[in-house]
Amino acid sequence: MRNWDTGVVLWIDLEGAVNIRDVGGIPTEDGTTTAPGRLLRADNLQDLSPADVSYLLDTVGLSTVVDLRTKTEVHAEGPAPLTRVGRVSHEHHSLLPEGTWDPAAEALLVRHRQEAERYPDDPACAHYLCYVTERPDSIVGALRAINRAPGAALVHCAAGKDRTGVVVAFALSVAGARRAEIVRDYAATGERISAILARLRSSATYAEDVDKVPEHRHTPRAETMAEFLDQLDRRFGGVPGWLVDNGFGEDEIGALRRKLRTEP
């Protein structure tokens, strides 16, 4: 899927999704690679064609879809083609709060403002830190779904860049991927940002918000993911420390590491 000598990502080209790739083949710190066919990342799956579905099922071996969107998004977009396939299990783990007017909303907004004030030039990093403090249950649930998948697992949100980027960064960190390659995989979504935004504009769910900021503000920056991972190191002892603190045990970390790696 990748030519790591040149840093080029080769995409899975489908008719109904524009930001989908296998995260296998990524070099690890100890000289091996992540295993292909275990974990995919993608944008919204609403527009998959029959040929796309057949490819994911028969060629990729997809067994599990992990949807990081809110229930509001899922309801607004309606059933996706893969939800009609009985042999594919679907798990929903929103990284955003589901209710705007719950009793904790005011405190949540205060914490979001505090994070944003720390990163006035990088609001994405602030959002990502809120994911880990406000929805640890969903990050842990998503990783458990990947762990349980009998075939390939696919993680997606709307654009496949922010929420998906955080969960995949956690998974790749557990697999022992080199930090620079985790950052590179995250930033690779920028190669497709125009196509991603075009898809979002075609959806009544997302169209209104897309052009509230210029395109470059939507584009993932390598510096954002590097700073996010550094903050996890400083605040929580890194991804493994955060996972253990949030109930994802050492045995689960070991199982996920083995699942995502190509062992020598």
Tab-separated table of C-alpha atoms in Angstrom:
chain	number	residue	atom	x	y	z
A	1	MET	CA	0.000	0.000	0.000
A	2	ARG	CA	2.934	2.387	0.659
A	3	ASN	CA	6.312	3.274	-0.705
A	4	TRP	CA	8.007	4.304	2.502
A	5	ASP	CA	11.260	5.213	0.738
A	6	THR	CA	9.488	8.162	-0.901
A	7	GLY	CA	6.854	8.787	1.741
A	8	VAL	CA	4.035	8.290	-0.769
A	9	VAL	CA	0.748	6.795	0.409
A	10	LEU	CA	-1.090	4.662	-2.153
A	11	TRP	CA	-4.808	4.894	-1.604
A	12	ILE	CA	-7.623	2.369	-1.829
A	13	ASP	CA	-9.611	3.911	-4.653
A	14	LEU	CA	-13.342	3.377	-4.288
A	15	GLU	CA	-16.269	4.967	-6.067
A	16	GLY	CA	-18.041	6.103	-2.906
A	17	ALA	CA	-15.250	7.089	-0.492
A	18	VAL	CA	-12.204	9.273	-1.057
A	19	ASN	CA	-10.146	8.982	2.137
A	20	ILE	CA	-9.716	5.275	2.684
A	21	ARG	CA	-6.484	3.371	3.197
A	22	ASP	CA	-5.016	0.333	4.917
A	23	VAL	CA	-2.587	1.244	7.685
A	24	GLY	CA	-0.510	-1.882	7.205
A	25	GLY	CA	3.113	-1.636	6.141
A	26	ILE	CA	4.069	1.122	8.579
A	27	PRO	CA	7.553	0.656	10.087
A	28	THR	CA	7.765	-0.035	13.809
A	29	GLU	CA	10.412	1.024	16.286
A	30	ASP	CA	11.858	-2.495	16.484
A	31	GLY	CA	12.299	-3.013	12.756
A	32	THR	CA	9.137	-4.837	11.709
A	33	THR	CA	5.935	-3.346	10.218
A	34	THR	CA	2.250	-3.108	10.919
A	35	ALA	CA	0.291	-5.902	9.255
A	36	PRO	CA	-1.849	-5.201	6.171
A	37	GLY	CA	-5.464	-6.290	6.113
A	38	ARG	CA	-6.038	-5.699	9.827
A	39	LEU	CA	-7.023	-2.024	10.122
A	40	LEU	CA	-8.418	0.451	7.599
A	41	ARG	CA	-9.325	4.112	8.056
A	42	ALA	CA	-11.922	5.969	6.017
A	43	ASP	CA	-14.293	8.855	5.575
A	44	ASN	CA	-18.079	8.481	5.569
A	45	LEU	CA	-19.280	5.192	4.057
A	46	GLN	CA	-22.727	6.409	2.991
A	47	ASP	CA	-21.994	6.427	-0.749
A	48	LEU	CA	-20.291	3.076	-1.261
A	49	SER	CA	-21.244	1.452	-4.551
A	50	PRO	CA	-22.035	-2.267	-4.896
A	51	ALA	CA	-18.557	-2.716	-6.383
A	52	ASP	CA	-17.038	-0.959	-3.356
A	53	VAL	CA	-18.923	-3.227	-0.969
A	54	SER	CA	-17.826	-6.331	-2.872
A	55	TYR	CA	-14.192	-5.184	-2.805
A	56	LEU	CA	-14.239	-4.523	0.926
A	57	LEU	CA	-15.907	-7.845	1.678
A	58	ASP	CA	-14.225	-10.182	-0.776
A	59	THR	CA	-10.779	-8.651	-1.310
A	60	VAL	CA	-10.110	-6.825	1.948
A	61	GLY	CA	-11.986	-9.274	4.182
A	62	LEU	CA	-13.846	-6.605	6.121
A	63	SER	CA	-15.660	-7.888	9.194
A	64	THR	CA	-16.108	-4.880	11.491
A	65	VAL	CA	-16.998	-1.208	11.062
A	66	VAL	CA	-16.258	1.202	13.918
A	67	ASP	CA	-18.292	4.396	13.494
A	68	LEU	CA	-17.021	7.408	15.476
A	69	ARG	CA	-19.828	9.776	14.482
A	70	THR	CA	-22.488	11.040	16.869
A	71	LYS	CA	-25.923	9.461	16.934
A	72	THR	CA	-27.250	12.711	15.447
A	73	GLU	CA	-24.953	12.302	12.428
A	74	VAL	CA	-25.825	8.638	12.018
A	75	HIS	CA	-29.563	9.384	12.129
A	76	ALA	CA	-29.276	12.327	9.727
A	77	GLU	CA	-27.245	10.372	7.165
A	78	GLY	CA	-29.378	7.246	7.354
A	79	PRO	CA	-28.363	3.621	6.711
A	80	ALA	CA	-25.150	3.041	4.777
A	81	PRO	CA	-24.730	0.156	2.325
A	82	LEU	CA	-22.575	-1.880	4.705
A	83	THR	CA	-25.240	-1.719	7.429
A	84	ARG	CA	-27.324	-3.996	5.234
A	85	VAL	CA	-24.607	-6.670	5.137
A	86	GLY	CA	-25.266	-9.211	7.861
A	87	ARG	CA	-21.726	-10.530	8.068
A	88	VAL	CA	-20.297	-7.110	8.935
A	89	SER	CA	-20.697	-6.020	12.547
A	90	HIS	CA	-21.092	-2.327	13.353
A	91	GLU	CA	-20.058	-0.594	16.554
A	92	HIS	CA	-20.784	3.032	17.400
A	93	HIS	CA	-18.336	4.945	19.604
A	94	SER	CA	-18.825	8.706	19.313
A	95	LEU	CA	-15.834	10.861	20.252
A	96	LEU	CA	-18.102	13.885	20.645
A	97	PRO	CA	-20.681	14.468	23.393
A	98	GLU	CA	-24.067	13.149	22.326
A	99	GLY	CA	-26.172	15.719	24.198
A	100	THR	CA	-25.660	19.466	23.980
A	101	TRP	CA	-27.995	20.377	26.855
A	102	ASP	CA	-27.001	17.835	29.502
A	103	PRO	CA	-26.088	19.054	33.027
A	104	ALA	CA	-22.360	18.718	32.321
A	105	ALA	CA	-22.475	20.801	29.151
A	106	GLU	CA	-21.375	24.062	30.769
A	107	ALA	CA	-18.389	22.440	32.478
A	108	LEU	CA	-17.532	20.718	29.210
A	109	LEU	CA	-17.523	24.011	27.328
A	110	VAL	CA	-15.279	25.545	29.993
A	111	ARG	CA	-12.768	22.717	29.568
A	112	HIS	CA	-12.914	23.078	25.791
A	113	ARG	CA	-12.209	26.800	26.091
A	114	GLN	CA	-9.291	26.102	28.414
A	115	GLU	CA	-7.758	23.683	25.921
A	116	ALA	CA	-8.368	26.119	23.052
A	117	GLU	CA	-6.633	28.889	24.982
A	118	ARG	CA	-3.569	26.698	25.304
A	119	TYR	CA	-3.499	26.150	21.530
A	120	PRO	CA	-4.839	29.334	19.903
A	121	ASP	CA	-2.999	28.537	16.660
A	122	ASP	CA	-3.934	24.846	16.619
A	123	PRO	CA	-7.575	24.272	17.560
A	124	ALA	CA	-7.405	20.699	16.233
A	125	CYS	CA	-4.931	19.704	18.943
A	126	ALA	CA	-7.249	21.228	21.545
A	127	HIS	CA	-10.164	19.194	20.155
A	128	TYR	CA	-8.128	15.997	20.246
A	129	LEU	CA	-7.187	16.522	23.872
A	130	CYS	CA	-10.875	16.966	24.648
A	131	TYR	CA	-11.583	13.617	22.994
A	132	VAL	CA	-9.246	11.851	25.408
A	133	THR	CA	-10.572	13.633	28.489
A	134	GLU	CA	-14.283	13.651	27.624
A	135	ARG	CA	-14.778	10.378	25.714
A	136	PRO	CA	-12.199	7.883	26.936
A	137	ASP	CA	-14.935	5.240	26.901
A	138	SER	CA	-15.325	5.641	23.154
A	139	ILE	CA	-11.598	5.474	22.392
A	140	VAL	CA	-11.286	2.335	24.514
A	141	GLY	CA	-14.446	0.870	22.953
A	142	ALA	CA	-13.139	1.505	19.446
A	143	LEU	CA	-9.827	-0.207	20.208
A	144	ARG	CA	-11.646	-3.182	21.722
A	145	ALA	CA	-13.763	-3.458	18.581
A	146	ILE	CA	-10.589	-3.541	16.468
A	147	ASN	CA	-9.168	-6.190	18.792
A	148	ARG	CA	-12.271	-8.395	18.514
A	149	ALA	CA	-12.603	-8.153	14.738
A	150	PRO	CA	-12.215	-11.607	13.153
A	151	GLY	CA	-11.239	-9.945	9.861
A	152	ALA	CA	-10.279	-6.438	8.868
A	153	ALA	CA	-11.654	-3.587	10.976
A	154	LEU	CA	-12.491	-0.215	9.421
A	155	VAL	CA	-12.619	2.943	11.538
A	156	HIS	CA	-14.387	6.004	10.131
A	157	CYS	CA	-16.094	9.277	10.987
A	158	ALA	CA	-17.328	11.939	8.539
A	159	ALA	CA	-14.088	13.108	6.911
A	160	GLY	CA	-11.799	10.388	8.247
A	161	LYS	CA	-9.243	12.865	9.540
A	162	ASP	CA	-9.835	14.089	13.132
A	163	ARG	CA	-11.788	11.520	15.143
A	164	THR	CA	-10.505	8.713	12.950
A	165	GLY	CA	-7.000	10.186	13.105
A	166	VAL	CA	-6.967	10.059	16.902
A	167	VAL	CA	-8.192	6.452	17.190
A	168	VAL	CA	-5.789	5.253	14.490
A	169	ALA	CA	-2.917	7.090	16.181
A	170	PHE	CA	-3.737	5.223	19.391
A	171	ALA	CA	-3.836	1.902	17.545
A	172	LEU	CA	-0.561	2.535	15.723
A	173	SER	CA	1.093	3.625	18.972
A	174	VAL	CA	0.071	0.337	20.589
A	175	ALA	CA	1.495	-1.494	17.572
A	176	GLY	CA	4.831	0.212	18.172
A	177	ALA	CA	4.838	2.253	14.963
A	178	ARG	CA	7.532	4.881	14.696
A	179	ARG	CA	6.291	8.230	15.961
A	180	ALA	CA	7.255	9.988	12.727
A	181	GLU	CA	5.254	7.446	10.700
A	182	ILE	CA	2.153	7.875	12.893
A	183	VAL	CA	2.396	11.589	12.195
A	184	ARG	CA	2.910	10.943	8.481
A	185	ASP	CA	-0.112	8.671	8.248
A	186	TYR	CA	-2.257	11.304	9.948
A	187	ALA	CA	-1.051	14.081	7.641
A	188	ALA	CA	-1.556	11.967	4.502
A	189	THR	CA	-5.255	12.800	4.601
A	190	GLY	CA	-4.258	16.278	3.438
A	191	GLU	CA	-3.521	14.830	0.009
A	192	ARG	CA	-7.252	14.261	-0.442
A	193	ILE	CA	-8.693	17.229	1.446
A	194	SER	CA	-10.348	18.864	-1.589
A	195	ALA	CA	-12.160	15.640	-2.470
A	196	ILE	CA	-13.129	15.110	1.173
A	197	LEU	CA	-14.634	18.586	1.442
A	198	ALA	CA	-16.485	18.106	-1.841
A	199	ARG	CA	-18.108	14.978	-0.421
A	200	LEU	CA	-19.086	16.800	2.769
A	201	ARG	CA	-20.591	19.659	0.757
A	202	SER	CA	-22.817	17.144	-1.026
A	203	SER	CA	-24.371	16.079	2.301
A	204	ALA	CA	-27.123	18.096	3.955
A	205	THR	CA	-25.701	16.968	7.290
A	206	TYR	CA	-22.314	18.608	6.799
A	207	ALA	CA	-22.618	21.134	3.970
A	208	GLU	CA	-23.515	24.129	6.122
A	209	ASP	CA	-20.388	23.855	8.257
A	210	VAL	CA	-17.763	23.026	5.634
A	211	ASP	CA	-17.156	26.519	4.297
A	212	LYS	CA	-17.287	28.320	7.621
A	213	VAL	CA	-13.492	28.092	7.594
A	214	PRO	CA	-11.094	28.114	4.607
A	215	GLU	CA	-9.817	24.847	3.154
A	216	HIS	CA	-6.374	25.157	4.708
A	217	ARG	CA	-7.969	25.142	8.163
A	218	HIS	CA	-9.497	21.744	7.390
A	219	THR	CA	-6.176	20.294	6.241
A	220	PRO	CA	-4.486	18.108	8.866
A	221	ARG	CA	-1.069	19.386	9.927
A	222	ALA	CA	1.740	17.046	10.920
A	223	GLU	CA	2.562	19.412	13.779
A	224	THR	CA	-0.897	18.866	15.259
A	225	MET	CA	-0.483	15.120	15.649
A	226	ALA	CA	3.123	15.477	16.864
A	227	GLU	CA	2.018	17.904	19.580
A	228	PHE	CA	-0.982	15.749	20.498
A	229	LEU	CA	1.220	12.690	21.026
A	230	ASP	CA	3.728	14.775	22.980
A	231	GLN	CA	0.899	15.962	25.229
A	232	LEU	CA	-0.182	12.368	25.835
A	233	ASP	CA	3.393	11.637	26.908
A	234	ARG	CA	3.533	14.599	29.287
A	235	ARG	CA	0.076	14.266	30.805
A	236	PHE	CA	-0.560	10.535	30.873
A	237	GLY	CA	2.719	8.701	30.363
A	238	GLY	CA	1.976	8.134	26.681
A	239	VAL	CA	-0.686	6.058	24.974
A	240	PRO	CA	-0.059	2.892	27.071
A	241	GLY	CA	-0.285	4.883	30.301
A	242	TRP	CA	-3.514	6.541	29.227
A	243	LEU	CA	-5.019	3.218	28.173
A	244	VAL	CA	-4.236	1.480	31.451
A	245	ASP	CA	-5.604	4.445	33.409
A	246	ASN	CA	-8.844	4.132	31.426
A	247	GLY	CA	-9.369	0.405	31.859
A	248	PHE	CA	-7.702	-0.971	28.730
A	249	GLY	CA	-5.468	-3.514	30.437
A	250	GLU	CA	-1.978	-4.752	29.702
A	251	ASP	CA	-3.404	-8.006	28.310
A	252	GLU	CA	-5.583	-6.048	25.875
A	253	ILE	CA	-2.636	-3.859	24.878
A	254	GLY	CA	-0.592	-6.986	24.186
A	255	ALA	CA	-3.375	-8.588	22.140
A	256	LEU	CA	-3.887	-5.452	20.029
A	257	ARG	CA	-0.144	-5.090	19.500
A	258	ARG	CA	0.084	-8.667	18.217
A	259	LYS	CA	-2.972	-8.238	16.010
A	260	LEU	CA	-1.672	-5.141	14.252
A	261	ARG	CA	1.911	-6.239	13.671
A	262	THR	CA	3.770	-8.397	11.212
A	263	GLU	CA	5.959	-10.462	13.498
A	264	PRO	CA	9.464	-11.451	12.342
